Coordinates of C-alpha atoms and ligand atoms in Angstrom, one line a residue:
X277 CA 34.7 122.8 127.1
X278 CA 32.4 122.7 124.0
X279 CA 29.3 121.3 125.6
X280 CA 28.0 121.6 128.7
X281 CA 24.9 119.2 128.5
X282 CA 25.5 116.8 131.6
X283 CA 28.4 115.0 134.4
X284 CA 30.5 113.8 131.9
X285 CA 31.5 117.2 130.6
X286 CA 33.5 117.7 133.8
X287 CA 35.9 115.7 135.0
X288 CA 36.9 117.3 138.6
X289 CA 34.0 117.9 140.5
X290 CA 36.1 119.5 143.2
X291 CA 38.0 121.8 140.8
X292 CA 34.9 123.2 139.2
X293 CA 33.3 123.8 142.4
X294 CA 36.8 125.5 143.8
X295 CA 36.7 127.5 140.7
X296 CA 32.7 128.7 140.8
X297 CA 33.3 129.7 144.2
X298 CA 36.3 132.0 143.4
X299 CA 34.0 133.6 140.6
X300 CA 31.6 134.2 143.5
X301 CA 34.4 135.8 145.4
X302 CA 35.4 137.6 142.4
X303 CA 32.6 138.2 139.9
X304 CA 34.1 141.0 137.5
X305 CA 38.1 139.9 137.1
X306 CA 37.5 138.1 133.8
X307 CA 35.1 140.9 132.0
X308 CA 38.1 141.2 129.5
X309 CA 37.4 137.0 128.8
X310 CA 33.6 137.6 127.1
X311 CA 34.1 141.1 125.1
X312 CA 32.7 140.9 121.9
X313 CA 31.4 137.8 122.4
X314 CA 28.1 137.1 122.0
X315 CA 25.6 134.3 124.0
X316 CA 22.1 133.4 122.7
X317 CA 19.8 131.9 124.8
X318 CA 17.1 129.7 123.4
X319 CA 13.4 129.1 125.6
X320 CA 11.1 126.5 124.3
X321 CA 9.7 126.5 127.6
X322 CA 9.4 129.4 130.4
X323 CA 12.2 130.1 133.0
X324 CA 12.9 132.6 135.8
X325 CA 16.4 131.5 137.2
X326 CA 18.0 129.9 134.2
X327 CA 17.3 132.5 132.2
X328 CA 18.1 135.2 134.5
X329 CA 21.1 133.8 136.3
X330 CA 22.8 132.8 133.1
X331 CA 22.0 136.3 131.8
X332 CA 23.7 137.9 134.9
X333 CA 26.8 135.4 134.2
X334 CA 26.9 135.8 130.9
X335 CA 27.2 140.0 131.9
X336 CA 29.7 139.6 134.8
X337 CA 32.3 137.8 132.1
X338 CA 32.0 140.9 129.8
X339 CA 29.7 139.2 126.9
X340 CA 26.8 140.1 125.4
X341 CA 23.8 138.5 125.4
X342 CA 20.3 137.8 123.5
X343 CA 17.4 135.9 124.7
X344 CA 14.5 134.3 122.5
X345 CA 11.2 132.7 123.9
X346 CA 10.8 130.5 120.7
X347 CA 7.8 129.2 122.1
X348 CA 6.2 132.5 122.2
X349 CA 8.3 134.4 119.8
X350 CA 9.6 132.4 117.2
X351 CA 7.9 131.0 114.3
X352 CA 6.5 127.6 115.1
X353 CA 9.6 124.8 114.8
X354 CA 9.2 121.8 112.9
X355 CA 11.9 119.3 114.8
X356 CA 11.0 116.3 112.1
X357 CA 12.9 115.1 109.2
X358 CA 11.5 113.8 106.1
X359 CA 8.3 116.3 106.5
X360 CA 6.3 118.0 104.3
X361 CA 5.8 121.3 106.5
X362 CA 2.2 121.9 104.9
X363 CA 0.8 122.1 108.6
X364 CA 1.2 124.4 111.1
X365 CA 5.0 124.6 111.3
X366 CA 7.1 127.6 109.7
X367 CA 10.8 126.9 110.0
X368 CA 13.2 123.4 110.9
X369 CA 15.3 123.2 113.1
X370 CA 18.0 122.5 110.7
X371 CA 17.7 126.5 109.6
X372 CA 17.0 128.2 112.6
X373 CA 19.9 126.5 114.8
X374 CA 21.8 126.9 111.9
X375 CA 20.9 131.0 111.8
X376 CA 21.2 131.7 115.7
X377 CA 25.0 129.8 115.0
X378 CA 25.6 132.4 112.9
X379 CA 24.6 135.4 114.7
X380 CA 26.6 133.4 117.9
X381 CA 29.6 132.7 119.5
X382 CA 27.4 130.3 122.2
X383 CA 24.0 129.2 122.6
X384 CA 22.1 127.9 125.3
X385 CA 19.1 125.8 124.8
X386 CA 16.2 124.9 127.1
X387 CA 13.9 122.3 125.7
X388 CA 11.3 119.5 127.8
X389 CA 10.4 116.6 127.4
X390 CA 7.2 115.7 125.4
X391 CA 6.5 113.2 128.4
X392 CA 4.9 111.2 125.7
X393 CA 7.6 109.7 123.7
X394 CA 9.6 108.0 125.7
X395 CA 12.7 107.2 123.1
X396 CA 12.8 110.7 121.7
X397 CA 13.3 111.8 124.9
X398 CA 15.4 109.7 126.0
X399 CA 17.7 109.9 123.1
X400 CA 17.4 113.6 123.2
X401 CA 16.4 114.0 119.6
X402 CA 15.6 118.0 119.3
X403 CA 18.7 118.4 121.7
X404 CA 20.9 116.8 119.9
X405 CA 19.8 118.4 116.8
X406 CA 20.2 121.5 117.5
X407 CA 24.0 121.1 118.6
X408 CA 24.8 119.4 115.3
X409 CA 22.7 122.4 113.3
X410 CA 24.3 125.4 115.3
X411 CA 27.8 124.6 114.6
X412 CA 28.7 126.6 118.0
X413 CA 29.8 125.8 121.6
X414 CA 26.1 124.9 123.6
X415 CA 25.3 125.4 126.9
X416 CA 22.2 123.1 128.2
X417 CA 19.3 125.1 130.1
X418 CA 17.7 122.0 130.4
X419 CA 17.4 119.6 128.3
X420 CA 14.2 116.2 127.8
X421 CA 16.4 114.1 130.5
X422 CA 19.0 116.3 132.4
X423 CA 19.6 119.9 134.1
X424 CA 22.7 120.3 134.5
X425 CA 23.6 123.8 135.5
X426 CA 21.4 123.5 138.3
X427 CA 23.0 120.1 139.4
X428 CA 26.3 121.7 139.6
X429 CA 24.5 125.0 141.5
X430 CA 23.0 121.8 143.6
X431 CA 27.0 120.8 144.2
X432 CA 28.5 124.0 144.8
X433 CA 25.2 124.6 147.4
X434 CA 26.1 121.2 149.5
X435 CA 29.8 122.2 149.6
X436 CA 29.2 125.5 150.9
X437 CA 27.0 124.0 153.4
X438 CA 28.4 121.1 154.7
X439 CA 29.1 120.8 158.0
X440 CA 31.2 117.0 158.1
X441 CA 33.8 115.9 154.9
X442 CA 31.7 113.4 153.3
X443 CA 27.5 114.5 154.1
X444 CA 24.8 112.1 153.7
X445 CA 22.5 113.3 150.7
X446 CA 18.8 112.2 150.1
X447 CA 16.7 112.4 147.1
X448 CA 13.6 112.6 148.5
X449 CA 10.1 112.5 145.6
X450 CA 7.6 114.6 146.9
X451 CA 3.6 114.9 145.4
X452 CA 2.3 117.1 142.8
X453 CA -0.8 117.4 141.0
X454 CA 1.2 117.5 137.6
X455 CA 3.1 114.6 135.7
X456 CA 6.8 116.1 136.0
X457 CA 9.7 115.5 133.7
X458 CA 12.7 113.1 135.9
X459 CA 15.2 115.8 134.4
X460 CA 16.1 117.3 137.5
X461 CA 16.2 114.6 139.8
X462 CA 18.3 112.3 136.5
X463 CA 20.5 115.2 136.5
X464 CA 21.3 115.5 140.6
X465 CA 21.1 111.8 140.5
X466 CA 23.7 111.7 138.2
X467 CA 25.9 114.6 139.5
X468 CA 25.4 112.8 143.1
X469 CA 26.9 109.8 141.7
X470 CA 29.9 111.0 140.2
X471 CA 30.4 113.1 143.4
X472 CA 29.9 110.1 145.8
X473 CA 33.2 108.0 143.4
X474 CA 34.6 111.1 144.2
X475 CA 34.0 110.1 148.0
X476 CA 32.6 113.4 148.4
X477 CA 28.6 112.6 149.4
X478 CA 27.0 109.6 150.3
X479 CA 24.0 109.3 148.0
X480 CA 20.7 108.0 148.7
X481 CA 17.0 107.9 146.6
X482 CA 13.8 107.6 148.2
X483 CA 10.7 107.3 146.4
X484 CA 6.9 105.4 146.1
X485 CA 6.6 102.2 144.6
X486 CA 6.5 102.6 140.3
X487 CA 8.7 106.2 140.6
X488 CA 12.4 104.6 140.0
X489 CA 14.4 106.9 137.6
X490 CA 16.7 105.1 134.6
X491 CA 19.3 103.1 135.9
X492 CA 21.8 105.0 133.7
X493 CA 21.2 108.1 135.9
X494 CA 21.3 106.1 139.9
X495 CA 24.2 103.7 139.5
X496 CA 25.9 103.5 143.1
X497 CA 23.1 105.3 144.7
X498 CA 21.1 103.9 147.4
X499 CA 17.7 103.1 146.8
X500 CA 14.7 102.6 149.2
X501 CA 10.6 103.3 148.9
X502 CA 10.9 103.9 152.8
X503 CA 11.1 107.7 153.4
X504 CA 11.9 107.8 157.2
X505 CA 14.6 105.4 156.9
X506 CA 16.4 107.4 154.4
X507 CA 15.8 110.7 156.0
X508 CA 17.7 108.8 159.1
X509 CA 21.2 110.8 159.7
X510 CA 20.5 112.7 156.3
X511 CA 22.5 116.3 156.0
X512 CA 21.1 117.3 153.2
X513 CA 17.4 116.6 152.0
X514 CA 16.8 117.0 148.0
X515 CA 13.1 117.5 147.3
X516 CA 11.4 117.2 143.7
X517 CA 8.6 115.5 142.4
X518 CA 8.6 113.4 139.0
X519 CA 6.6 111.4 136.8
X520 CA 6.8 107.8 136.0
X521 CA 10.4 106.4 134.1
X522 CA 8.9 102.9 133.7
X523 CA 5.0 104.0 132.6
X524 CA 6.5 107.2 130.8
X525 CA 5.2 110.4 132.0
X526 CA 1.9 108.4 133.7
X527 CA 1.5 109.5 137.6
X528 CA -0.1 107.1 140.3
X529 CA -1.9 107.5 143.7
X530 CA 0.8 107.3 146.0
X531 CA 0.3 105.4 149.6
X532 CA 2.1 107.1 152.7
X533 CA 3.3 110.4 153.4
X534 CA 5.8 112.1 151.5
X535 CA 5.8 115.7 152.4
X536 CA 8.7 117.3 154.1
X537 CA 7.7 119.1 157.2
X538 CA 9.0 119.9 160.5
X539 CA 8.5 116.3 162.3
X540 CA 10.3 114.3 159.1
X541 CA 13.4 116.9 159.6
X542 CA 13.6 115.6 163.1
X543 CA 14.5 112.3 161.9
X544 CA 17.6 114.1 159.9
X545 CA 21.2 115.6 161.1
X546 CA 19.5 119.0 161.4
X547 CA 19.1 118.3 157.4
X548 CA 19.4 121.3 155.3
X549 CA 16.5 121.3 152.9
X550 CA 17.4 121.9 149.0
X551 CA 14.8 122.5 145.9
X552 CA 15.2 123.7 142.7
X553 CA 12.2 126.1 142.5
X554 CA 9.5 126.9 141.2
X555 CA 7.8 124.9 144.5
X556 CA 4.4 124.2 144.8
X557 CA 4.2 125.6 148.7
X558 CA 2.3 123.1 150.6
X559 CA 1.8 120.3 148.1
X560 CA 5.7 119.4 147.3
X561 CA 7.1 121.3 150.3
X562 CA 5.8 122.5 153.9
X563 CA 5.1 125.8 154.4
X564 CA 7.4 125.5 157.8
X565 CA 10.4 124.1 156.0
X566 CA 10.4 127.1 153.0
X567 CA 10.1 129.6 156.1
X568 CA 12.3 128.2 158.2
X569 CA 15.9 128.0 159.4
X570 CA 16.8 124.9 157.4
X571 CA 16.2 125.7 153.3
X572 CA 18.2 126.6 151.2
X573 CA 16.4 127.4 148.2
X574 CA 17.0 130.8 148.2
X575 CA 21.1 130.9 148.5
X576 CA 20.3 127.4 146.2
X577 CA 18.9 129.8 143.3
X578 CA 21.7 132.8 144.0
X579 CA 24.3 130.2 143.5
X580 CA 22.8 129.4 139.7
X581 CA 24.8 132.5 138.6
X582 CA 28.4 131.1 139.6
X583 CA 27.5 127.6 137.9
X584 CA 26.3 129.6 135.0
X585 CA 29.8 131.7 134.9
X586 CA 31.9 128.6 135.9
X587 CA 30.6 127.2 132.6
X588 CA 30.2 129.8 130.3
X589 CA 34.2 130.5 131.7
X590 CA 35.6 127.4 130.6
X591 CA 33.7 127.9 127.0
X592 CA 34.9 131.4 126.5
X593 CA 38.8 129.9 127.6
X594 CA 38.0 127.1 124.7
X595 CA 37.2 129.6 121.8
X596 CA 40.1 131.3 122.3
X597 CA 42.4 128.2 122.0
Ligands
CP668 N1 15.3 125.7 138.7 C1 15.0 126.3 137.4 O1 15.6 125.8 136.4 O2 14.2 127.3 137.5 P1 13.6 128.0 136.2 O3 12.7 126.9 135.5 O4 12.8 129.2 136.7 O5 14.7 128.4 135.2

């Protein structure tokens, strides 16, 4: 593996779940794997788990690591081509990638969407360039449109936890008082997808009128605005709020109810609740739920470190071919 940036960078769900949960079993037997290796990992934006979890991995497999908030740290990045830099950047892209390449052997990079430029995102301009400017092996800490170390965590979380062969899986939106990127629920969209070909979940979507995510991410998924219906026999319960695909980053007053609480679990299979924190207690998810028997988001964020080492395993393996 060379990139990890979404799905289609593994082929086997099953076998890259199998394999994270052995490194769970056995955190330390490949600290030989990552000596003298070096990871770098890149903030444009803040993080607790991501950074931290991938720091821990990145540790366990023997490698040394460095971490950068650019945002607060660097000098200010000019992502553009063809610009005169008389403004307030300092440094492209094209040199600084090109400089953290050289000092090395993998970088990770988390960078979100501008919400307000709908193709750049999309096409994951400063992404992309940073991969082609680093020359090394990058890991994705989230990208403008996907998240995919914690949609594998998200995987490896169901797996452990399911209690029938094939569960049902919702995507549920919930409020916010903020326009949210859709990389998150893209990325478990997309992972959910794959998995259900795989005939491992049954995937559905439920969210208010104006809130569908990209097409590219939800092909095969089942998609409904009615909330209670989809909760209906659900296992697991996905909860996340995001902005609008269609009217790019715009939010709108949203009619019904659509917080998770106690009563809506009642119309699940005893549905174990996910989210990928930080959550807005109260607003995106009760109170009750977060407290009670049912979520997972704590044993969801412990399992980012054996998604993190899964990946930054297979990487390692690579360099040394
Ligand atoms: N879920 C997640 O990525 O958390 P952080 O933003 O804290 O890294």
């Amino acid at each position: 593996m060379d990139k990890f940036f979404s799905v289609a960078d593994i082929d086997d769900l099953d076998s890259v779940v199998r394999e994270a949960l052995s490194l769970k079993a056995n955190p330390y037997n490949w600290r030989e794997l990552g000596k003298n290796k070096t990871l770098g990992l890149v903030f444009l934006n803040p993080s607790l788990r991501t950074r931290l979890s991938t720091q821990k991995a990145a540790m366990s497999l023997g490698m040394d690591v460095m971490v950068i908030n650019m945002d607060k740290e660097g000098w200010a990045l000019e992502t553009r081509d063809g610009v005169i830099m008389n403004g307030t950047t300092v440094e492209h892209i094209r040199e600084a990638a090109a400089v953290m390449g050289e000092y090395c052997d993998i970088l990770g990079l988390r960078s979100f969407p501008s919400l307000k430029d709908k193709v750049a995102d999309y096409t994951e301009e400063l992404f992309n360039k940073f991969v082609k400017f680093c020359g090394v092996p990058v890991v994705s800490l989230e990208s403008a449109t996907r998240h995919p170390l914690q949609s594998l965590t998200d995987l490896i979380t169901i797996t452990e936890h399911k209690k029938v062969a094939k569960p049902k899986v919702v995507l549920a939106w919930a409020p916010h008082v903020k326009a949210l990127p859709q990389a998150v629920p893209n990325s478990f969209s997309e992972w959910m997808c794959k998995a259900q070909e795989q005939n491992l979940v049954d995937f559905t979507i439920a969210h208010p009128l104006g809130y569908d995510l990209s097409e590219e991410f939800t092909s095969g998924a089942y998609l409904t605005n009615n909330l209670d219906d989809a909760l209906a026999k659900a296992d697991f319960v996905y909860v996340k709020n995001w902005s609008s695909y269609r009217d790019y980053g715009q939010v709108y007053p949203v009619e019904g109810d659509w917080l998770i609480t106690n009563e809506k679990l009642g119309l699940t299979n005893d549905a174990k609740v996910m989210h990928c924190l930080p959550v807005r207690r109260d607003l995106e998810l009760s109170s009750e739920i977060l407290d009670g028997p049912n979520s997972l988001v704590i044993k969801e964020a412990g399992n980012r470190v054996w998604a993190a080492q899964v990946v930054l395993k297979r990487m390692l393996e690579n360099l040394k071919k």
